[in-house]
């Protein structure tokens, strides 16, 4: 027994001696590898813009960044002898979005269609970590308020103006350097309804993805499913297929879609037509976002 | 028996400690780079660069995290990591080389450091003129050199080519302290 014990010690000693001598002989770069501090490494650029394409992404800009945004949608009116230049209808949303801190963004905008004014707050709750599995997702909270100052044309019955609220929990994961996916549980409260039968509160879920095809170009897609849609009129799920292209301080987002509005509560619950390429259904869009750094870091 | 083994282990540890004490380390080394063009000047600084020198072997190694570079504009940081360096795939840049004719006892000396720099998993041999100071056993080294963007296969879209210089000027400074494991 005693012999066996000392035998174990002997082996232990040899092994430890071997390990420590190999430690001494190791490469300088290997030594440095262990010296890198264990600061958490967060995933960046899950999506490049603050919007996947139309709907919000989990991304916020860093503190002191002002985004100047022009979102445009174009479509044709069906069965109409039209002499319009390029398209029959153009609608735009002009917005300013300012990042108060690295996590909190405030934005406000106005849309030409139906005169919708909207404001939102967006707060980044959780950052996905690259170096460990302790936080596999990024989570951002989104709250907006929108006020319609003109009657919504797609719903002729609506004779009252409405204030609506949209709350979203945006959950995204960057699976690979090229591929990110987002799921967005959404709650929408619409202020008034044309017909009292229509629900005021809607539950919806959005799903969006990004696939990076080059250093500066990505394909994106979005889809929203509404669990309890408006009853008085047929509505359809908004769908977006798009290309994001960024160059320096400018981000361009092109879209093929079926929705005609750019404010969450309206495009999620009140898209009056399905996605196809017929006149009236097919909508082409592009967002131009200019990023202005109001407080630059001093190096 | 137990005591002997503990003694032996301690002795072993002591030897390895003595061997290692010939190494000096810099934990907050500074590396900055500059791209000057008529369109735009881009500047970035990394204050957390690690470097180690083995004084007896005259060897030097440097390692840095690419996403620790700070830019004036936060969007530049994102573009640098996401579109150019791809730090998701290649998080670190390293250098390993020899200090030619290094004499640890001299107070001030200018020496050539020759070695291999690795950025984006692409290796390139470089020679850098370096000023080495030794003030009462505290070593510091500093210098600058140029790197070609092309050598590291960094893709720049034609539209943005005028914004980024073909040669990037790199500046570095490390201050060392004795390395203890």
Coordinates of C-alpha atoms in Angstrom, one line a residue:
Chain A
X1 CA 0.0 0.0 0.0
X2 CA 2.7 2.3 1.1
X3 CA 4.7 1.5 -2.0
X4 CA 1.8 2.3 -4.2
X5 CA 1.3 5.6 -2.5
X6 CA 4.8 6.7 -3.0
X7 CA 4.6 5.5 -6.6
X8 CA 1.6 7.9 -7.1
X9 CA 3.6 10.7 -5.7
X10 CA 6.5 9.9 -7.9
X11 CA 4.2 10.1 -11.0
X12 CA 2.6 13.3 -9.8
X13 CA 5.9 14.9 -9.3
X14 CA 7.1 13.9 -12.7
X15 CA 3.9 15.2 -14.3
X16 CA 4.0 18.5 -12.5
X17 CA 7.7 18.9 -13.2
X18 CA 7.0 18.3 -16.9
X19 CA 4.2 20.8 -17.0
X20 CA 6.2 23.5 -15.2
X21 CA 9.2 23.0 -17.5
X22 CA 7.0 23.2 -20.6
X23 CA 5.5 26.4 -19.2
X24 CA 9.0 27.9 -19.1
X25 CA 9.7 26.9 -22.7
X26 CA 6.5 28.4 -24.1
X27 CA 6.3 31.0 -26.8
X28 CA 6.1 34.7 -25.8
X29 CA 2.8 35.1 -27.7
X30 CA 1.3 32.2 -25.7
X31 CA 2.3 34.1 -22.6
X32 CA 0.5 37.2 -23.8
X33 CA -2.6 35.2 -24.7
X34 CA -3.1 34.5 -21.0
X35 CA -2.5 38.1 -20.1
X36 CA -5.5 39.5 -22.1
X37 CA -7.9 40.9 -19.5
X38 CA -11.2 39.1 -19.2
X39 CA -13.3 42.1 -20.2
X40 CA -16.6 41.1 -21.7
X41 CA -16.7 41.1 -25.5
X42 CA -20.0 42.3 -26.8
X43 CA -21.3 41.5 -30.2
X44 CA -21.5 44.5 -32.5
X45 CA -23.5 45.2 -35.7
X46 CA -26.2 42.5 -35.2
X47 CA -28.0 44.8 -37.7
X48 CA -26.3 47.7 -39.2
X49 CA -29.1 50.2 -38.9
X50 CA -31.5 51.1 -36.1
X51 CA -34.1 49.5 -38.4
X52 CA -33.9 46.1 -40.0
X53 CA -35.6 47.7 -42.9
X54 CA -39.0 49.2 -41.9
X55 CA -39.3 47.9 -38.3
X56 CA -36.9 48.7 -35.5
X57 CA -33.9 46.5 -34.9
X58 CA -32.2 46.0 -31.6
X59 CA -29.5 48.4 -32.6
X60 CA -29.0 51.8 -31.0
X61 CA -26.5 54.4 -32.0
X62 CA -23.8 55.4 -29.6
X63 CA -24.1 58.4 -27.3
X64 CA -24.3 61.8 -29.1
X65 CA -25.2 60.5 -32.5
X66 CA -28.0 62.1 -34.4
X67 CA -29.6 60.3 -37.3
X68 CA -31.4 62.2 -40.0
X69 CA -33.7 59.9 -41.7
X70 CA -35.9 60.1 -44.8
X71 CA -38.0 57.1 -45.4
X72 CA -39.9 56.9 -48.7
X73 CA -42.5 54.6 -50.2
X74 CA -43.8 54.6 -53.7
X75 CA -46.7 52.8 -55.3
X76 CA -49.3 52.9 -58.1
X77 CA -53.0 53.1 -58.0
X78 CA -54.6 50.2 -59.9
X79 CA -56.9 50.5 -62.9
X80 CA -56.3 54.2 -63.4
X81 CA -55.1 55.9 -66.6
X82 CA -52.2 57.5 -64.9
X83 CA -49.8 60.2 -66.2
X84 CA -47.8 60.4 -63.0
X85 CA -44.1 60.7 -63.2
X86 CA -42.6 57.3 -62.2
X87 CA -45.3 56.4 -59.6
X88 CA -48.7 57.5 -58.7
X89 CA -48.1 58.0 -55.0
X90 CA -45.1 58.9 -52.9
X91 CA -45.2 59.1 -49.2
X92 CA -42.3 60.1 -46.9
X93 CA -41.5 60.1 -43.2
X94 CA -38.8 62.5 -42.1
X95 CA -37.4 61.8 -38.7
X96 CA -34.6 62.8 -36.3
X97 CA -33.3 60.2 -33.9
X98 CA -30.8 61.2 -31.1
X99 CA -28.9 58.8 -28.8
X100 CA -29.0 60.2 -25.3
X101 CA -26.7 57.5 -24.1
X102 CA -25.2 54.3 -25.5
X103 CA -28.4 52.6 -24.5
X104 CA -31.2 55.1 -24.9
X105 CA -32.4 56.7 -28.1
X106 CA -35.2 59.2 -28.6
X107 CA -36.7 59.8 -32.0
X108 CA -39.6 61.8 -33.6
X109 CA -40.9 61.9 -37.1
X110 CA -43.7 63.0 -39.3
X111 CA -45.3 61.1 -42.2
X112 CA -47.0 62.7 -45.2
X113 CA -49.6 59.9 -45.5
X114 CA -52.5 60.6 -43.1
X115 CA -50.3 63.2 -41.3
X116 CA -49.0 60.8 -38.7
X117 CA -46.6 62.2 -36.1
X118 CA -44.7 59.8 -34.0
X119 CA -42.2 59.7 -31.2
X120 CA -40.4 56.8 -29.6
X121 CA -38.0 55.8 -26.9
X122 CA -35.7 52.8 -27.4
X123 CA -33.6 51.3 -24.6
X124 CA -31.0 48.6 -25.0
X125 CA -31.4 46.2 -22.1
X126 CA -29.1 43.3 -22.8
X127 CA -26.1 43.0 -25.1
X128 CA -25.2 39.7 -26.7
X129 CA -21.8 38.5 -25.6
X130 CA -19.3 37.1 -28.0
X131 CA -16.9 35.5 -25.5
X132 CA -19.3 33.5 -23.4
X133 CA -22.8 32.0 -23.3
X134 CA -24.0 34.0 -20.4
X135 CA -26.0 36.4 -22.6
X136 CA -26.8 34.7 -25.9
X137 CA -29.3 37.4 -27.0
X138 CA -29.5 41.2 -27.4
X139 CA -32.7 42.6 -26.0
X140 CA -34.0 46.1 -26.7
X141 CA -37.3 47.7 -25.4
X142 CA -39.2 49.9 -27.7
X143 CA -42.1 52.2 -27.0
X144 CA -43.8 54.6 -29.5
X145 CA -46.7 56.9 -29.5
X146 CA -48.3 58.0 -32.8
X147 CA -50.9 60.6 -33.5
X148 CA -52.9 60.6 -36.7
X149 CA -53.8 64.1 -37.7
X150 CA -55.7 63.2 -40.9
X151 CA -58.2 60.5 -41.6
X152 CA -56.6 57.2 -42.7
X153 CA -57.6 56.8 -46.3
X154 CA -57.4 53.0 -46.4
X155 CA -60.1 52.8 -43.8
X156 CA -62.8 55.1 -45.1
X157 CA -65.0 54.6 -42.0
X158 CA -62.6 56.0 -39.7
X159 CA -63.9 59.4 -38.8
X160 CA -62.0 60.0 -35.6
X161 CA -58.4 60.8 -35.2
X162 CA -56.4 58.3 -33.2
X163 CA -53.5 58.2 -30.8
X164 CA -51.9 54.8 -30.7
X165 CA -49.1 53.1 -28.7
X166 CA -46.8 50.3 -29.7
X167 CA -44.7 48.4 -27.3
X168 CA -42.1 45.9 -28.5
X169 CA -39.5 43.6 -26.9
X170 CA -36.9 43.2 -29.6
X171 CA -34.8 40.0 -29.1
X172 CA -32.0 39.3 -31.6
X173 CA -29.0 37.0 -31.9
X174 CA -26.1 37.3 -34.2
X175 CA -25.6 33.6 -35.1
X176 CA -22.6 34.0 -37.4
X177 CA -20.7 37.1 -38.5
X178 CA -23.0 37.1 -41.6
X179 CA -26.4 36.1 -40.2
X180 CA -28.6 37.7 -37.5
X181 CA -32.2 36.9 -36.6
X182 CA -34.7 39.0 -34.6
X183 CA -38.0 38.1 -33.0
X184 CA -40.2 41.0 -31.9
X185 CA -43.2 40.4 -29.7
X186 CA -45.4 43.4 -30.1
X187 CA -48.4 44.9 -28.3
X188 CA -50.4 47.7 -30.0
X189 CA -53.0 49.8 -28.5
X190 CA -55.1 51.8 -31.0
X191 CA -56.8 54.8 -29.6
X192 CA -60.0 54.7 -31.6
X193 CA -61.7 52.3 -34.0
X194 CA -64.0 52.9 -36.8
X195 CA -66.3 50.2 -35.7
X196 CA -66.6 49.4 -32.1
X197 CA -66.4 45.7 -32.9
X198 CA -62.7 46.1 -33.8
X199 CA -60.3 45.3 -31.1
X200 CA -58.4 48.2 -29.6
X201 CA -55.5 46.0 -28.4
X202 CA -53.6 43.9 -30.8
X203 CA -50.9 41.3 -30.2
X204 CA -48.4 40.7 -32.9
X205 CA -45.1 39.1 -33.5
X206 CA -42.4 40.2 -35.9
X207 CA -39.6 38.2 -37.3
X208 CA -36.7 39.7 -39.2
X209 CA -33.3 38.6 -40.5
X210 CA -30.2 40.0 -42.0
X211 CA -27.7 38.2 -44.2
X212 CA -24.5 40.0 -45.0
X213 CA -23.4 39.4 -48.6
X214 CA -20.4 41.7 -48.6
X215 CA -18.5 44.1 -46.4
X216 CA -21.1 46.8 -47.0
X217 CA -24.2 45.1 -48.3
X218 CA -26.8 42.9 -46.6
X219 CA -30.0 41.3 -47.5
X220 CA -32.8 41.8 -45.0
X221 CA -36.4 40.6 -44.6
X222 CA -39.2 41.2 -42.2
X223 CA -42.6 39.8 -41.5
X224 CA -45.3 40.6 -38.9
X225 CA -48.1 38.3 -37.8
X226 CA -51.1 39.9 -36.0
X227 CA -52.9 37.5 -33.7
X228 CA -56.1 39.5 -33.5
X229 CA -56.5 41.6 -36.6
X230 CA -59.1 44.3 -37.3
X231 CA -62.4 42.7 -38.1
X232 CA -64.2 45.4 -40.1
X233 CA -61.8 45.2 -43.0
X234 CA -59.4 42.6 -44.4
X235 CA -55.8 43.3 -43.4
X236 CA -52.7 41.5 -44.3
X237 CA -49.4 40.8 -42.8
X238 CA -46.7 43.3 -43.7
X239 CA -43.7 41.8 -45.5
X240 CA -40.5 43.4 -46.5
X241 CA -37.7 42.2 -48.7
X242 CA -34.8 44.6 -48.8
X243 CA -31.2 45.4 -49.4
X244 CA -29.1 47.5 -47.0
X245 CA -26.1 49.3 -48.3
X246 CA -23.9 51.5 -46.3
X247 CA -21.1 53.8 -47.3
X248 CA -19.3 55.9 -44.7
X249 CA -21.9 58.1 -42.9
X250 CA -24.8 57.2 -45.1
X251 CA -27.0 54.1 -44.9
X252 CA -29.4 53.3 -47.7
X253 CA -32.1 50.7 -47.3
X254 CA -34.1 49.6 -50.3
X255 CA -37.4 47.7 -49.9
X256 CA -39.9 45.7 -51.8
X257 CA -43.0 45.6 -49.6
X258 CA -46.8 45.7 -49.3
X259 CA -47.2 48.2 -46.6
X260 CA -47.7 51.9 -47.2
X261 CA -46.9 53.4 -43.8
X262 CA -43.8 53.6 -41.8
X263 CA -45.1 53.9 -38.3
X264 CA -45.3 50.7 -36.3
X265 CA -49.0 50.7 -35.2
X266 CA -50.3 51.4 -38.6
X267 CA -48.2 49.2 -40.8
X268 CA -48.5 46.2 -38.4
X269 CA -52.3 46.3 -37.9
X270 CA -53.6 48.2 -40.9
X271 CA -51.9 47.0 -44.1
X272 CA -54.8 46.8 -46.5
X273 CA -53.2 44.6 -49.2
X274 CA -51.1 41.5 -49.5
X275 CA -47.6 41.3 -51.0
X276 CA -47.5 40.8 -54.7
X277 CA -46.3 42.7 -57.7
X278 CA -49.6 44.1 -59.0
X279 CA -50.3 47.8 -59.1
X280 CA -51.6 49.0 -55.8
X281 CA -50.2 46.1 -53.9
X282 CA -46.5 46.5 -54.8
X283 CA -44.7 49.2 -52.9
X284 CA -41.1 50.2 -53.5
X285 CA -39.3 52.0 -50.7
X286 CA -36.0 53.4 -49.7
X287 CA -34.7 54.9 -46.5
X288 CA -31.8 57.2 -46.5
X289 CA -30.1 57.7 -43.1
X290 CA -27.4 60.1 -42.5
X291 CA -25.4 59.6 -39.3
X292 CA -24.1 62.8 -37.6
X293 CA -21.6 62.5 -34.7
X294 CA -22.4 65.4 -32.5
X295 CA -19.9 64.6 -29.8
X296 CA -16.8 63.0 -31.1
X297 CA -14.4 61.1 -28.9
X298 CA -11.2 62.8 -28.1
X299 CA -8.3 60.5 -28.7
Chain B
X1 CA 7.7 11.7 2.1
X2 CA 5.0 14.4 1.8
X3 CA 7.4 17.0 3.0
X4 CA 10.1 16.1 0.5
X5 CA 7.6 16.3 -2.3
X6 CA 6.4 19.7 -1.2
X7 CA 10.0 20.9 -0.9
X8 CA 10.8 19.5 -4.4
X9 CA 7.7 21.3 -5.8
X10 CA 8.7 24.5 -4.2
X11 CA 12.2 24.2 -5.5
X12 CA 10.8 23.5 -9.0
X13 CA 8.6 26.6 -8.7
X14 CA 11.5 28.7 -7.6
X15 CA 13.6 27.7 -10.6
X16 CA 10.8 28.6 -13.0
X17 CA 10.3 31.9 -11.3
X18 CA 14.0 32.8 -11.7
X19 CA 13.9 31.9 -15.4
X20 CA 10.8 34.0 -16.0
X21 CA 12.1 37.1 -14.2
X22 CA 14.1 37.9 -17.3
X23 CA 10.9 38.9 -19.0
X24 CA 9.3 42.3 -18.9
X25 CA 5.7 43.1 -19.8
X26 CA 3.6 46.2 -20.9
X27 CA -0.1 45.9 -20.2
X28 CA -1.2 49.3 -21.4
X29 CA 0.8 49.8 -24.5
X30 CA -0.4 52.3 -27.0
X31 CA -0.8 51.7 -30.7
X32 CA -2.4 54.3 -32.9
X33 CA -2.9 54.5 -36.7
X34 CA -3.6 57.3 -39.1
X35 CA -5.0 57.4 -42.6
X36 CA -4.6 60.8 -44.2
X37 CA -6.4 61.5 -47.5
X38 CA -7.7 64.7 -49.0
X39 CA -11.3 63.5 -48.3
X40 CA -11.1 62.4 -44.8
X41 CA -8.6 61.9 -41.9
X42 CA -9.1 58.7 -39.9
X43 CA -7.4 58.2 -36.6
X44 CA -7.6 55.4 -34.0
X45 CA -5.9 54.5 -30.8
X46 CA -5.7 51.4 -28.7
X47 CA -4.5 51.8 -25.1
X48 CA -4.7 48.2 -24.0
X49 CA -2.0 46.6 -26.1
X50 CA 0.0 43.8 -24.5
X51 CA 3.7 43.4 -25.1
X52 CA 6.4 41.2 -23.6
X53 CA 10.2 41.2 -24.0
X54 CA 12.5 38.4 -23.1
X55 CA 15.7 40.4 -22.2
X56 CA 18.0 37.4 -22.4
X57 CA 16.7 36.0 -25.7
X58 CA 16.2 39.6 -27.1
X59 CA 12.7 38.5 -28.3
X60 CA 9.6 40.7 -28.3
X61 CA 5.9 39.8 -28.8
X62 CA 2.9 42.1 -29.1
X63 CA -0.8 41.2 -29.0
X64 CA -3.8 43.4 -29.3
X65 CA -7.6 43.2 -29.6
X66 CA -8.7 44.9 -32.8
X67 CA -12.0 46.0 -31.3
X68 CA -10.2 47.9 -28.5
X69 CA -9.2 50.6 -31.1
X70 CA -11.1 53.8 -30.4
X71 CA -12.1 56.2 -33.1
X72 CA -13.4 59.8 -33.0
X73 CA -16.7 58.6 -34.6
X74 CA -18.4 55.6 -33.1
X75 CA -19.6 54.5 -36.5
X76 CA -16.0 54.3 -37.7
X77 CA -15.4 51.8 -34.9
X78 CA -18.3 49.7 -36.2
X79 CA -17.2 49.9 -39.8
X80 CA -13.6 49.1 -38.9
X81 CA -14.5 45.9 -37.0
X82 CA -17.4 44.8 -39.1
X83 CA -16.6 45.7 -42.7
X84 CA -12.8 46.0 -42.9
X85 CA -10.9 44.1 -40.3
X86 CA -13.7 41.5 -39.6
X87 CA -12.8 41.2 -36.0
X88 CA -15.5 38.6 -35.5
X89 CA -13.3 36.3 -37.5
X90 CA -9.9 37.7 -36.6
X91 CA -10.1 39.3 -33.2
X92 CA -6.4 39.9 -32.6
X93 CA -3.4 41.3 -34.3
X94 CA 0.0 40.1 -33.2
X95 CA 3.7 40.7 -33.7
X96 CA 6.7 38.5 -32.8
X97 CA 10.3 39.3 -33.5
X98 CA 13.8 39.9 -32.5
X99 CA 15.5 43.1 -31.4
X100 CA 18.7 43.1 -33.4
X101 CA 21.9 43.9 -31.4
X102 CA 19.9 44.7 -28.3
X103 CA 22.0 45.5 -25.2
X104 CA 19.7 45.7 -22.1
X105 CA 22.3 47.7 -20.2
X106 CA 22.3 50.7 -22.5
X107 CA 20.2 53.8 -21.4
X108 CA 19.2 54.9 -24.9
X109 CA 19.6 52.9 -28.1
X110 CA 18.0 52.8 -31.5
X111 CA 17.6 49.3 -32.8
X112 CA 16.0 47.5 -35.6
X113 CA 13.2 45.1 -34.6
X114 CA 12.6 42.4 -37.2
X115 CA 9.7 40.1 -37.1
X116 CA 6.3 39.0 -38.4
X117 CA 3.1 41.0 -38.0
X118 CA -0.2 39.1 -38.3
X119 CA -3.4 40.9 -39.1
X120 CA -6.5 39.1 -40.3
X121 CA -4.5 35.9 -40.2
X122 CA -2.2 37.2 -42.8
X123 CA 1.5 37.3 -42.0
X124 CA 4.0 39.9 -43.2
X125 CA 7.6 40.4 -42.3
X126 CA 8.5 43.9 -41.2
X127 CA 11.5 45.8 -40.0
X128 CA 10.9 48.7 -37.6
X129 CA 13.4 51.3 -36.3
X130 CA 12.7 51.5 -32.6
X131 CA 14.0 53.7 -29.8
X132 CA 14.6 51.7 -26.6
X133 CA 15.1 53.5 -23.3
X134 CA 16.1 52.1 -20.0
X135 CA 15.7 54.4 -17.1
X136 CA 16.7 52.7 -13.9
X137 CA 15.5 49.3 -15.1
X138 CA 12.3 50.7 -16.5
X139 CA 12.3 49.9 -20.2
X140 CA 10.2 51.7 -22.8
X141 CA 10.1 51.4 -26.6
X142 CA 8.6 53.6 -29.2
X143 CA 8.6 54.0 -33.0
X144 CA 6.5 54.2 -36.1
X145 CA 6.2 52.5 -39.4
X146 CA 3.8 52.2 -42.4
X147 CA 1.6 49.3 -43.4
X148 CA 0.0 48.8 -46.8
X149 CA -3.8 48.1 -46.7
X150 CA -3.4 45.9 -49.8
X151 CA -1.0 43.5 -48.0
X152 CA -3.7 42.4 -45.6
X153 CA -6.4 41.9 -48.2
X154 CA -8.7 44.5 -46.7
X155 CA -11.5 45.1 -49.2
X156 CA -12.4 48.7 -49.8
X157 CA -15.4 49.4 -52.1
X158 CA -14.4 51.6 -55.1
X159 CA -16.7 54.4 -54.0
X160 CA -14.9 54.7 -50.6
X161 CA -11.4 54.2 -52.0
X162 CA -10.6 58.0 -51.9
X163 CA -11.5 58.1 -48.2
X164 CA -8.9 55.5 -47.1
X165 CA -5.1 55.9 -47.5
X166 CA -3.2 53.2 -49.3
X167 CA -0.5 53.3 -46.6
X168 CA -1.5 53.5 -43.0
X169 CA 0.9 55.2 -40.6
X170 CA 1.3 53.2 -37.3
X171 CA 2.7 54.6 -34.1
X172 CA 3.5 52.7 -30.9
X173 CA 4.8 53.2 -27.4
X174 CA 5.2 50.5 -24.7
X175 CA 6.3 50.9 -21.1
X176 CA 7.4 47.8 -19.4
X177 CA 7.5 46.4 -15.9
X178 CA 9.0 43.1 -14.6
X179 CA 6.9 40.2 -15.5
X180 CA 5.8 37.9 -12.7
X181 CA 3.5 34.9 -13.3

